[in-house]
Short mmCIF file of C-alpha atoms in Angstrom, two decimals:
data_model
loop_
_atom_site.label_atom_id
_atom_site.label_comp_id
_atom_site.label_asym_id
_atom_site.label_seq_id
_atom_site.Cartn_x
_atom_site.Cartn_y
_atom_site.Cartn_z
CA UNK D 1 35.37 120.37 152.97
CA UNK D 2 31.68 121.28 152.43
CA UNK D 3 29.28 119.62 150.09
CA UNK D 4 27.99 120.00 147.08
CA UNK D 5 26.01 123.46 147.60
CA UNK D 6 21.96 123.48 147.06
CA UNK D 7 20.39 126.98 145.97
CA UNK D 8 19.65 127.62 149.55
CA UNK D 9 22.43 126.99 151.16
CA UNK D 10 24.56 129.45 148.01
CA UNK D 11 22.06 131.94 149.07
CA UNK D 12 22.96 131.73 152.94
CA UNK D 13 26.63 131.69 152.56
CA UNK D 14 26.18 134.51 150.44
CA UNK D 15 23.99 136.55 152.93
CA UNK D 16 26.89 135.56 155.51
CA UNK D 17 29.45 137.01 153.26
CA UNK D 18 31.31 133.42 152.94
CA UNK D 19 32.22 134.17 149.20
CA UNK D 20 35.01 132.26 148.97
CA UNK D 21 35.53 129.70 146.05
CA UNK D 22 36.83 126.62 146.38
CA UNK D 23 40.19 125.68 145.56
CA UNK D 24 39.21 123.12 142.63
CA UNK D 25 37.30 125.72 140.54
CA UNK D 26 39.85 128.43 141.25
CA UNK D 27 42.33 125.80 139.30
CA UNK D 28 39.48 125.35 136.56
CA UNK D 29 39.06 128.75 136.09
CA UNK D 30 42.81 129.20 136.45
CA UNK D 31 43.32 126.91 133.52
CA UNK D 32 40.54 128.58 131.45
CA UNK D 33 42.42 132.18 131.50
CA UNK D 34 39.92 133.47 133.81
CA UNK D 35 40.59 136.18 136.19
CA UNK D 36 37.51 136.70 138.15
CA UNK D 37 36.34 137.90 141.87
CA UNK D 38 36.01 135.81 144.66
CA UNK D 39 31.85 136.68 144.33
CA UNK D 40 32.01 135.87 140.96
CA UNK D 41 34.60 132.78 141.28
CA UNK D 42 31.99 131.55 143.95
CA UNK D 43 28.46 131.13 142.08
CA UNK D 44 30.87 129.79 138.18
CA UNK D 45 31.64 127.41 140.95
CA UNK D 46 28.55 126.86 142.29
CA UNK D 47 26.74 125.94 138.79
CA UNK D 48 29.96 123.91 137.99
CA UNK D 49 28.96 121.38 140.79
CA UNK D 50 25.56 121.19 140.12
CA UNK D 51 26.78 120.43 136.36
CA UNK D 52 28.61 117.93 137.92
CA UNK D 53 26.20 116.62 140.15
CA UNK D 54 24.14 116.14 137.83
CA UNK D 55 26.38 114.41 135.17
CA UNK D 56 27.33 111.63 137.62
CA UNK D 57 23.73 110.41 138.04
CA UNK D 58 23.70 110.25 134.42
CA UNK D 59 26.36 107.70 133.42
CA UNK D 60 25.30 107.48 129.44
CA UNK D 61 26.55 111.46 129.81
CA UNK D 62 30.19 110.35 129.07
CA UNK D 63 30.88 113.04 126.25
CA UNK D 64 31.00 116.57 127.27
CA UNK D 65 28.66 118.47 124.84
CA UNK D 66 26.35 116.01 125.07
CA UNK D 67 26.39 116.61 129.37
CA UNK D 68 25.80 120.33 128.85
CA UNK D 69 23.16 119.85 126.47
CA UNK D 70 21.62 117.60 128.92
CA UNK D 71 22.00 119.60 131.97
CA UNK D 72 20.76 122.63 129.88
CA UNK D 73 17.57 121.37 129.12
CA UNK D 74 17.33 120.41 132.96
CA UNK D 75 18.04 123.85 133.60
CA UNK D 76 15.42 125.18 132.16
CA UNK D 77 12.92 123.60 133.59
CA UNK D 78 12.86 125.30 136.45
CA UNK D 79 12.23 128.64 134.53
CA UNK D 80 15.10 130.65 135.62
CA UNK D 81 15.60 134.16 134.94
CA UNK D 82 17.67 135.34 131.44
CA UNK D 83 20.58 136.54 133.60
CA UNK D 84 20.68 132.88 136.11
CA UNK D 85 21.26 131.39 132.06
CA UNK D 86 24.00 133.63 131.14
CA UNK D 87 25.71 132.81 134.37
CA UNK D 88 25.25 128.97 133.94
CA UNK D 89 26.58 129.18 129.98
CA UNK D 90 29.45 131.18 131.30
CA UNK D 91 29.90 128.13 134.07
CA UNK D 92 29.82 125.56 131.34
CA UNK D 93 32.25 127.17 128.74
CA UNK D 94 35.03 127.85 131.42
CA UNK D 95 34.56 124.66 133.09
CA UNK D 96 35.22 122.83 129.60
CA UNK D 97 37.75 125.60 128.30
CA UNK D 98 39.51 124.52 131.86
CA UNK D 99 39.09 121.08 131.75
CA UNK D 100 39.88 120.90 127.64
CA UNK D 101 40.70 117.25 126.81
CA UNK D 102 39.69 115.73 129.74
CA UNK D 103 37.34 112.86 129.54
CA UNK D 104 34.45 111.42 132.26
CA UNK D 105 35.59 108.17 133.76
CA UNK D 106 33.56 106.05 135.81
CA UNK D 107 35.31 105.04 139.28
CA UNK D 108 33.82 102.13 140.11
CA UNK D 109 35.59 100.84 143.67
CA UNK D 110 34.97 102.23 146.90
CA UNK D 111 37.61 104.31 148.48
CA UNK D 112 38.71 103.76 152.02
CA UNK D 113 36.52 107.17 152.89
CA UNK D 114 33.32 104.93 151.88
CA UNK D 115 32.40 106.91 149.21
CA UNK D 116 32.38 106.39 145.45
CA UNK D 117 32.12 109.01 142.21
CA UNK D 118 33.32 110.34 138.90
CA UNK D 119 36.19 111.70 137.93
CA UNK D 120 37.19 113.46 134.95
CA UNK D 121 40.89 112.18 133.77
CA UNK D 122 43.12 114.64 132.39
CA UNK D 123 45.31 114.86 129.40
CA UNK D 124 49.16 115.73 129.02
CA UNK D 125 48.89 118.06 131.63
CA UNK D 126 48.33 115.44 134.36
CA UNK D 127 45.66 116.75 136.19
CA UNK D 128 42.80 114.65 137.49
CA UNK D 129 39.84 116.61 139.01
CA UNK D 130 37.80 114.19 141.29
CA UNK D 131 34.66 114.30 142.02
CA UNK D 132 33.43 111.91 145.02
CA UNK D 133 29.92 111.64 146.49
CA UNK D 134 29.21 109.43 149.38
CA UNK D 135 27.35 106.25 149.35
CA UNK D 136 23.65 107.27 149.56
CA UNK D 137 24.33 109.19 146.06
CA UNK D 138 22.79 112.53 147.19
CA UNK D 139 25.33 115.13 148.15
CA UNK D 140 28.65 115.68 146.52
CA UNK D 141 31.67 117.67 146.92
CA UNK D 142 34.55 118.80 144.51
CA UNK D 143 37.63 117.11 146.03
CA UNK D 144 40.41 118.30 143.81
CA UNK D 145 41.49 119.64 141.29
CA UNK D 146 44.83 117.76 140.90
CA UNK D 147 45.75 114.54 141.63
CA UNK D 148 48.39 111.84 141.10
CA UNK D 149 48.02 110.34 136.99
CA UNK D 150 46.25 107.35 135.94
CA UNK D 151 48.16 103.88 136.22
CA UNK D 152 47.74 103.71 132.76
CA UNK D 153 50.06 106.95 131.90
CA UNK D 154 48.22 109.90 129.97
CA UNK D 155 45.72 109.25 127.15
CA UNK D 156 46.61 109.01 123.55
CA UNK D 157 48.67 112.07 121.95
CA UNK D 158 45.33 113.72 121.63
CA UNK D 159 46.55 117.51 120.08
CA UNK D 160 49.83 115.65 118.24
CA UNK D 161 47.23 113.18 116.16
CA UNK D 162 44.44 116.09 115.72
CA UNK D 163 47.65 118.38 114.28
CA UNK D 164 48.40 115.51 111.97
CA UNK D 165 45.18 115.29 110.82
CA UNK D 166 45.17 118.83 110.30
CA UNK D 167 48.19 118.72 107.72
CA UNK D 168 47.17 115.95 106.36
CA UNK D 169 43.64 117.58 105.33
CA UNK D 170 45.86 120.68 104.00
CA UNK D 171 47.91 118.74 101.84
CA UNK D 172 44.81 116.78 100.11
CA UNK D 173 43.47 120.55 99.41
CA UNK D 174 39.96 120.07 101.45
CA UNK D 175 38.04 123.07 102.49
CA UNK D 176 38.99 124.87 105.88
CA UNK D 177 34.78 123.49 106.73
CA UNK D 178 36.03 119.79 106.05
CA UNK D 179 39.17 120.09 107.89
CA UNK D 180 36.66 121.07 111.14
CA UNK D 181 34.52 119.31 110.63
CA UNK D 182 36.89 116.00 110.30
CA UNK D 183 39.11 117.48 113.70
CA UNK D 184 35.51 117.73 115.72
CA UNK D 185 34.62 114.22 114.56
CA UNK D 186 38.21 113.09 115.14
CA UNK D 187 38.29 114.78 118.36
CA UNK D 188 35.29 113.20 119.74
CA UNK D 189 36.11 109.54 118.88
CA UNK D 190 39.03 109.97 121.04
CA UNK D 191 37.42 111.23 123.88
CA UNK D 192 34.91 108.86 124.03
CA UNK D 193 37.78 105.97 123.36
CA UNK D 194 39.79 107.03 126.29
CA UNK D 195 43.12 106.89 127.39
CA UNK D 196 44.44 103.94 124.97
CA UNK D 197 47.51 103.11 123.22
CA UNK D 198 47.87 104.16 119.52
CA UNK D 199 48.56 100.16 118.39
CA UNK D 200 45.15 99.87 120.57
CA UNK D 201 42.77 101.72 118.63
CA UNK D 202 41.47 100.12 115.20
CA UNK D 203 37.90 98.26 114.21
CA UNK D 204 36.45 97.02 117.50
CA UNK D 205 36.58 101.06 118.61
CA UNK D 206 35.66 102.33 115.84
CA UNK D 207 32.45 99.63 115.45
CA UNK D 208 31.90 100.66 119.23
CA UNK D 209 31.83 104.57 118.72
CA UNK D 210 29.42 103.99 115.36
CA UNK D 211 26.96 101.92 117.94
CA UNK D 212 27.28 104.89 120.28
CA UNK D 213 26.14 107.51 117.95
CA UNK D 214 23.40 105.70 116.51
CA UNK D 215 21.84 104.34 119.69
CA UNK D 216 22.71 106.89 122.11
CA UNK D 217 23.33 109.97 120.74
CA UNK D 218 20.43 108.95 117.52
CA UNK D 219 22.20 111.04 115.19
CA UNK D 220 20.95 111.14 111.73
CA UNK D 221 22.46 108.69 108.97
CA UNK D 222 24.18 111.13 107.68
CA UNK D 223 26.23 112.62 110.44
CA UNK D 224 26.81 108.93 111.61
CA UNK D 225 28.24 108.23 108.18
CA UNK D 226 30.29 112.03 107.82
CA UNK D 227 31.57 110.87 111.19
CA UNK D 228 32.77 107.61 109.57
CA UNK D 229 34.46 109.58 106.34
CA UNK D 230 35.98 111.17 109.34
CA UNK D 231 37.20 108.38 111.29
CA UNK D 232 38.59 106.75 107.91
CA UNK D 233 40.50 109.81 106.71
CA UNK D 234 42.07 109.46 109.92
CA UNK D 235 42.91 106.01 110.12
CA UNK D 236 44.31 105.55 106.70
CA UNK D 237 46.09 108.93 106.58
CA UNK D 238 47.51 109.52 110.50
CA UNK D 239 48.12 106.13 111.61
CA UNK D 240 48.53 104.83 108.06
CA UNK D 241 46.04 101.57 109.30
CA UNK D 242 42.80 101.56 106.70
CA UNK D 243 39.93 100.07 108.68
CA UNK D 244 39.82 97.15 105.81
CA UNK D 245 36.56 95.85 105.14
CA UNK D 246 34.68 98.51 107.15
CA UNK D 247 35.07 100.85 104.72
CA UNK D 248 32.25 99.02 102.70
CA UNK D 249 30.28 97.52 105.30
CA UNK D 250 29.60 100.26 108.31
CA UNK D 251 28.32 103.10 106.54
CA UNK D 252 24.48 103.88 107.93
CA UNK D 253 22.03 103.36 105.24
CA UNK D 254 20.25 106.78 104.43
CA UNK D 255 16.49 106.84 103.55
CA UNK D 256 15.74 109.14 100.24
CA UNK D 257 14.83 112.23 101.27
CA UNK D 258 12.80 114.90 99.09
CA UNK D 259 13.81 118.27 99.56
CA UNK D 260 12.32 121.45 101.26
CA UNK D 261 10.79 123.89 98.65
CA UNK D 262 9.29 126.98 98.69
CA UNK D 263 6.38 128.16 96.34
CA UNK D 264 7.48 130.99 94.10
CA UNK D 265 4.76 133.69 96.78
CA UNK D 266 6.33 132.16 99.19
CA UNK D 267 10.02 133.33 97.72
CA UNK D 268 8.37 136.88 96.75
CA UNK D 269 7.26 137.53 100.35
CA UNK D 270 10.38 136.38 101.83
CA UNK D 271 12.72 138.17 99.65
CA UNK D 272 10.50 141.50 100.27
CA UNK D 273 11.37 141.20 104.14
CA UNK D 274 15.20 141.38 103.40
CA UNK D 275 17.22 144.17 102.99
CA UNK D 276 20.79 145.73 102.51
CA UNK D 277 23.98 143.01 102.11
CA UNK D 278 22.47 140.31 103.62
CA UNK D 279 19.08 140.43 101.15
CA UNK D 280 20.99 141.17 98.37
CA UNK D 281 22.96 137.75 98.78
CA UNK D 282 19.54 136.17 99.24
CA UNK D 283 18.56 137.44 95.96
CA UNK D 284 21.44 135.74 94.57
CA UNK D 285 21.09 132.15 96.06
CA UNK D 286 17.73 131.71 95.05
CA UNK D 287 18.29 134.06 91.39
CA UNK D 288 21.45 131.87 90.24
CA UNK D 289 21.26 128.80 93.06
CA UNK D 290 24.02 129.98 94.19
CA UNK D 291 25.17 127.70 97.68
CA UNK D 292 26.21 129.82 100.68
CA UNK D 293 29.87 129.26 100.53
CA UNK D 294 30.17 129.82 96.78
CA UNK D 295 28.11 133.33 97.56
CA UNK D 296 30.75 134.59 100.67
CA UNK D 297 33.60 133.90 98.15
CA UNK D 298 32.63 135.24 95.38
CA UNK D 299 35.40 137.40 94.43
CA UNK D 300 34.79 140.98 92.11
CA UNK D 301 36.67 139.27 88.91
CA UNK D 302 33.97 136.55 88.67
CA UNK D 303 31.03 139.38 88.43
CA UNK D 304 30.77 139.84 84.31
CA UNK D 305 28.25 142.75 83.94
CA UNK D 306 28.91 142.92 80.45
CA UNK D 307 27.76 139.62 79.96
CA UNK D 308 25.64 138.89 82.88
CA UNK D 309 26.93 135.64 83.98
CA UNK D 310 28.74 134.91 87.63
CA UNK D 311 31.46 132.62 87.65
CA UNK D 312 31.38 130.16 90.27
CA UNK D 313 35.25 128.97 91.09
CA UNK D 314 36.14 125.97 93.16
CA UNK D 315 32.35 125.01 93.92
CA UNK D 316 31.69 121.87 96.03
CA UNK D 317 34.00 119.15 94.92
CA UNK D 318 36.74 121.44 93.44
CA UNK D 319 33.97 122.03 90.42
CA UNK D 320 34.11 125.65 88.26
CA UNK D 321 30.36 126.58 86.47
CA UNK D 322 28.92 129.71 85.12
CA UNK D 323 25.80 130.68 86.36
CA UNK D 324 23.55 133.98 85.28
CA UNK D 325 23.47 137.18 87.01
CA UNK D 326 20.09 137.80 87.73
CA UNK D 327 18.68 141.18 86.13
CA UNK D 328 16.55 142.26 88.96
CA UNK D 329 19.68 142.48 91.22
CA UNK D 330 21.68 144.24 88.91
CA UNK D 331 21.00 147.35 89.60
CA UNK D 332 21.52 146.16 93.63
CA UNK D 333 25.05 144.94 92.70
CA UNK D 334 26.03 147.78 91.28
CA UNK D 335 25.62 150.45 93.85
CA UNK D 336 27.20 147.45 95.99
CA UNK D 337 30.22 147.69 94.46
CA UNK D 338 30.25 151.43 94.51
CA UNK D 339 30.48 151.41 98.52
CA UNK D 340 32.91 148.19 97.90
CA UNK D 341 35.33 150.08 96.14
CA UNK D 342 35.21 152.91 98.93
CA UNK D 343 35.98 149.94 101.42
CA UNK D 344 39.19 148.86 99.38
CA UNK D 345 40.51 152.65 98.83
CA UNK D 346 39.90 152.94 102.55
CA UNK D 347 42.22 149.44 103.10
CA UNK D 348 44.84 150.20 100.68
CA UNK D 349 45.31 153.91 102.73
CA UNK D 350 45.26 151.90 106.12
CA UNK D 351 47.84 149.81 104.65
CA UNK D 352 45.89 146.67 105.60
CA UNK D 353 47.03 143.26 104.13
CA UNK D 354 46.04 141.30 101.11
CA UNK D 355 42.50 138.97 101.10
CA UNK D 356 43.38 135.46 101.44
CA UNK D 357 44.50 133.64 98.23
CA UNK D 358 44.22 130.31 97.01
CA UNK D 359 47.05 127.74 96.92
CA UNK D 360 50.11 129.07 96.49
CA UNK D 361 49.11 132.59 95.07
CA UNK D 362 50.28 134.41 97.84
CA UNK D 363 53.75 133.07 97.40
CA UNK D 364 53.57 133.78 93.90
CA UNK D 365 52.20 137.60 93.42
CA UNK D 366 52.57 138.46 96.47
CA UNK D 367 50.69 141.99 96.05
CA UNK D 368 47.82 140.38 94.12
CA UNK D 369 45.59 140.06 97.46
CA UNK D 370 45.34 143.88 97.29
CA UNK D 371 44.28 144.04 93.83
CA UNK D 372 40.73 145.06 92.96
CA UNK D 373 40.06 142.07 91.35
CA UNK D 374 40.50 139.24 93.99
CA UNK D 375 38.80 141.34 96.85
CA UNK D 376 35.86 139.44 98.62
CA UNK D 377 32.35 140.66 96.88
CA UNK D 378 30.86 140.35 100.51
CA UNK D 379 33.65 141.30 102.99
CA UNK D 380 33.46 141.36 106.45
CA UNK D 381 33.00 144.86 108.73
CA UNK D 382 36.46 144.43 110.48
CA UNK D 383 39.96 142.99 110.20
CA UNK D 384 40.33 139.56 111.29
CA UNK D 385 42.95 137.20 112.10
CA UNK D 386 43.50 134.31 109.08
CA UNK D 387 42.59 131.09 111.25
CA UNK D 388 45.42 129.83 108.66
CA UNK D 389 48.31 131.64 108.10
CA UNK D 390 47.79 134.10 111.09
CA UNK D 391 47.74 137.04 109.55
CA UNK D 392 44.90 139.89 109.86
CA UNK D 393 43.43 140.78 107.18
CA UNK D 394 39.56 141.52 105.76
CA UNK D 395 37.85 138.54 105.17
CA UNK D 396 34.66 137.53 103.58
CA UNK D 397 31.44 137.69 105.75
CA UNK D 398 30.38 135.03 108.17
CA UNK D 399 27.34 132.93 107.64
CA UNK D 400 26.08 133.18 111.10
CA UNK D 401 24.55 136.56 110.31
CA UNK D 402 22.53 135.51 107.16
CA UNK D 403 21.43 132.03 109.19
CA UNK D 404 19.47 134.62 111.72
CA UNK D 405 18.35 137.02 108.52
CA UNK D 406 16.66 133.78 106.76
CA UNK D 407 14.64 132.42 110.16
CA UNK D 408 13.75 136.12 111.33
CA UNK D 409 12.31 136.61 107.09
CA UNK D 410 10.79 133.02 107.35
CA UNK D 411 8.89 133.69 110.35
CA UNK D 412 7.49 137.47 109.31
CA UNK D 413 6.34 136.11 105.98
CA UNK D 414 4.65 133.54 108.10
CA UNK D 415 5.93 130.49 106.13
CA UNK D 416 5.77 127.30 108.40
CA UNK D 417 8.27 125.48 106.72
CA UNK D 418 11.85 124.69 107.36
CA UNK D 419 13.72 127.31 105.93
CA UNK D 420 17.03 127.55 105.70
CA UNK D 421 19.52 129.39 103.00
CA UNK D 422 19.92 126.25 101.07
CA UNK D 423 16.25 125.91 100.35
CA UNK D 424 16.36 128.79 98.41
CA UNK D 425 19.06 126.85 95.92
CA UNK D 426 16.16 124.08 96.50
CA UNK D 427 13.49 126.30 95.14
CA UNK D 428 15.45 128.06 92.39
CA UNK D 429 16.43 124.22 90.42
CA UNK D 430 12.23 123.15 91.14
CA UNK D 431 11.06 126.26 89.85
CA UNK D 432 13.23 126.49 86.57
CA UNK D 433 11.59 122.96 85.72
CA UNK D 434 8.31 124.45 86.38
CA UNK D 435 9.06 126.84 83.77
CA UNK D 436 9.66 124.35 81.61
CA UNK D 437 13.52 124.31 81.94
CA UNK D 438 15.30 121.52 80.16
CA UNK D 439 16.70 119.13 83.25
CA UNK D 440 20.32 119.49 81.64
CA UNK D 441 20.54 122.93 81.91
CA UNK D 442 19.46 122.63 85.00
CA UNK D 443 22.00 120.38 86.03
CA UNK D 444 24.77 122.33 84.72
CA UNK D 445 23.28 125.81 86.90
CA UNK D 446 23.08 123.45 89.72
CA UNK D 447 26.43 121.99 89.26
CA UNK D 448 25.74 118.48 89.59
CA UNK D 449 27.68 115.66 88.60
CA UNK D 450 25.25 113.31 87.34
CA UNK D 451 21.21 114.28 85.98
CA UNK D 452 20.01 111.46 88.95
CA UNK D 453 20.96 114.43 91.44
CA UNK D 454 18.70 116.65 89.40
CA UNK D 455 16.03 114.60 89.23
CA UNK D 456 14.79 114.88 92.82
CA UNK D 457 13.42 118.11 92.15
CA UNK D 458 10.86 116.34 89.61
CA UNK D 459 9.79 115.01 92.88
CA UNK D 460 8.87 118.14 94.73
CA UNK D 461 7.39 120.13 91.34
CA UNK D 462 3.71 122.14 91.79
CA UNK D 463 2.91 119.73 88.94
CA UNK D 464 4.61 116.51 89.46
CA UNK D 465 3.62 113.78 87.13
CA UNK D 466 4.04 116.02 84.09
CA UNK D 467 0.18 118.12 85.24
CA UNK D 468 -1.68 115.05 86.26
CA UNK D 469 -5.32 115.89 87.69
CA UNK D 470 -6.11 114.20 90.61
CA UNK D 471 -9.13 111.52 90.67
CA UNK D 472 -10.84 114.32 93.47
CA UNK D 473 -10.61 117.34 90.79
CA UNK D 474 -11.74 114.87 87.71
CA UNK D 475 -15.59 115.42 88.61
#
């Protein structure tokens, strides 16, 4: 079989017509659902061996996001065109869609051949795709894509622990963000663990991954300790082992850090480079500090015009507030809910099932998702499928199109700060003390549990230390 391919030698087998894939990435691609040409088939193969390649001189690149982001940045070093980038992405996601729970291994023995490599171990499905390179370490070649399975039998009932982690997230009511963000974290950890036995895995792992992500991945504190919350739920609620006295003694310690504010021009010129849906929910995170989530589901009962107040239902930590309804947007939220009510008439005629409800609502009124009342205030454009129940149905808006709103503002207004959605929560609690805002109101618009929360923003006032002149201004 031929080596790994170079640019060059891609481009001459492609002036000679010699297209033809090999028969390891057709079974990648196979396994990723993906029906492609032979021409096409060829080059997602070619960038999956570089990936490859280029992962086995790495050995520290054991964990597969952190390979592509790797082999991404070394990508782009060598300026390629917009279109050589699609193709690689589209490489990388196949490759891991077809390779999905596999892990790198190291093989560390010669094989008869002479020649030594990486492999990446499969899961249930017993495949082993090995990839060998001989000894002077410079060319490589794909061998195949199935093999016999490891001595040591299949790794750990990857999917089958995830799904009982899944439930057991349900059943403790978190949000459907927590329960992703705890399967990711989850998922990861037993990856990077390997195939091991269930009665195998416990504090010395766990310990071992921590070191990982704080030395070689250098995440912050506080995704090495949401990781941790993670691992815990996991271990205490799946395998029904608590980690014992690492529950008080391995969390990372997190320096105090001030939040990101903006001054009230600042907000003006931002807000004046929004427009339409997406501004108008702007308008209400930084006029009622609203977070994201509690903005995409607010619901049209918990809008009180008459008394100009929102109601803020099942807030972070299961919390309910009241905050007000800003008077400058009123006028905004009305015509809003003109061309919302247009939207529902048009679902109700289509026949189009209830929003999602809470708990066990839908069981209960079953016809109450179609009501006026419980409809999304910001609903997505199309019908979805429920990620829950299955079911397709209008949800509320995604995020993702209000994250590129708020950099694309931040960067016409010119503002060189960080800004992100939340800030504007940030700047709506610092500017309220500014105005001279009592600090318990404040907390109870913010939501927080305790004042000490609250008080952070004293930190990052225009005035801080209650209008202090500096020594420089005293003359």
């Amino acid at each position: 079989m031929k080596t790994n391919h170079t640019a060059e030698e891609a481009k001459k087998d492609a002036a000679k017509g010699e297209l033809k894939p090999k028969d390891a990435v057709r079974r990648i691609l196979g396994a990723a659902g993906a029906e492609v040409s032979d021409k096409e088939a060829f080059w997602l193969g070619h960038h999956m061996e570089r990936f490859v390649n280029h992962t086995r001189k790495h050995g520290e690149l054991l964990e597969f996001p952190v390979a592509v982001e790797a082999y991404l940045t070394f990508f782009m070093q060598s300026k390629p065109a917009d279109w050589q980038v699609d193709q690689l992405k589209q490489a990388l996601v196949l490759f891991g869609r077809g390779t999905e729970r596999w892990r790198w291994v190291r093989v560390g023995e010669k094989d008869p051949a002479g020649s030594w490599g990486l492999q990446i171990q499969a899961g249930p499905q017993g495949y082993v795709l090995r990839y060998r390179v001989k000894a002077s370490g410079r060319n490589g070649v794909l061998v195949s894509a199935q093999g016999e399975v490891s001595p040591k039998g299949p790794p750990v009932e990857l999917e089958a622990w995830l799904e009982g982690l899944r439930r057991a997230i349900r059943v403790s009511h978190y949000s459907i963000r927590t329960e992703q963000t705890y399967i990711e974290h989850v998922r990861r950890f037993l990856l990077y663990t390997g195939p091991v036995a269930a009665e195998e895995l416990g504090e010395k792992q766990v310990q071992r991954y921590l070191e990982y992500l704080a030395l070689t991945r250098r995440v912050a504190a506080s995704s090495q300790n949401q990781a941790f919350s993670a691992l815990l739920f996991f271990f205490k609620r799946v395998l029904v082992r608590p980690l014992g006295d690492m529950e008080e003694t391995a969390r990372a310690r997190r320096g105090k850090k001030l939040p990101e504010v903006l001054g009230k021009e600042e907000v003006r010129r931002f807000l004046a480079l929004t427009e339409g849906t997406g501004g108008l929910m702007l308008r209400l995170l930084y006029g009622a500090g609203l977070r994201l989530q509690e903005c995409i589901h607010l619901r049209v009962k918990e809008m009180d015009f008459e008394r100009g107040i929102i109601m803020v239902r099942d807030g972070k930590g299961g919390k309910d507030r009241t905050v007000m309804m800003p008077e400058s947007a009123r006028a905004a939220l009305v015509q809003h809910f003109e061309r919302l009510r247009l939207l529902w008439a048009q679902d109700r005629a289509a026949e189009v099932d209830g929003v999602w409800l809470p708990d066990a609502l839908d069981r209960k009124y079953p016809n109450a998702g179609k009501e006026w009342g419980w409809q999304w205030v910001f609903p997505s454009k199309g019908i979805s499928v429920d990620p829950r129940s299955g079911r397709s149905r209008r949800h509320h808006v995604s995020d993702n199109t209000l994250h590129k709103m708020v950099k694309q503002a931040a960067q016409r207004a010119g503002i060189a700060k960080t800004v992100s959605a939340h800030v504007l929560r940030h700047s709506f609690a610092t500017h309220l003390l500014e105005n001279g805002v009592d600090i318990r109101t404040v907390q109870d618009l913010m939501g927080h549990s305790s004042v000490e929360t609250t008080q952070v923003y004293t930190h990052v006032m225009a005035k801080p230390g209650l209008g202090v002149r500096s020594p420089l201004d005293a003359g």
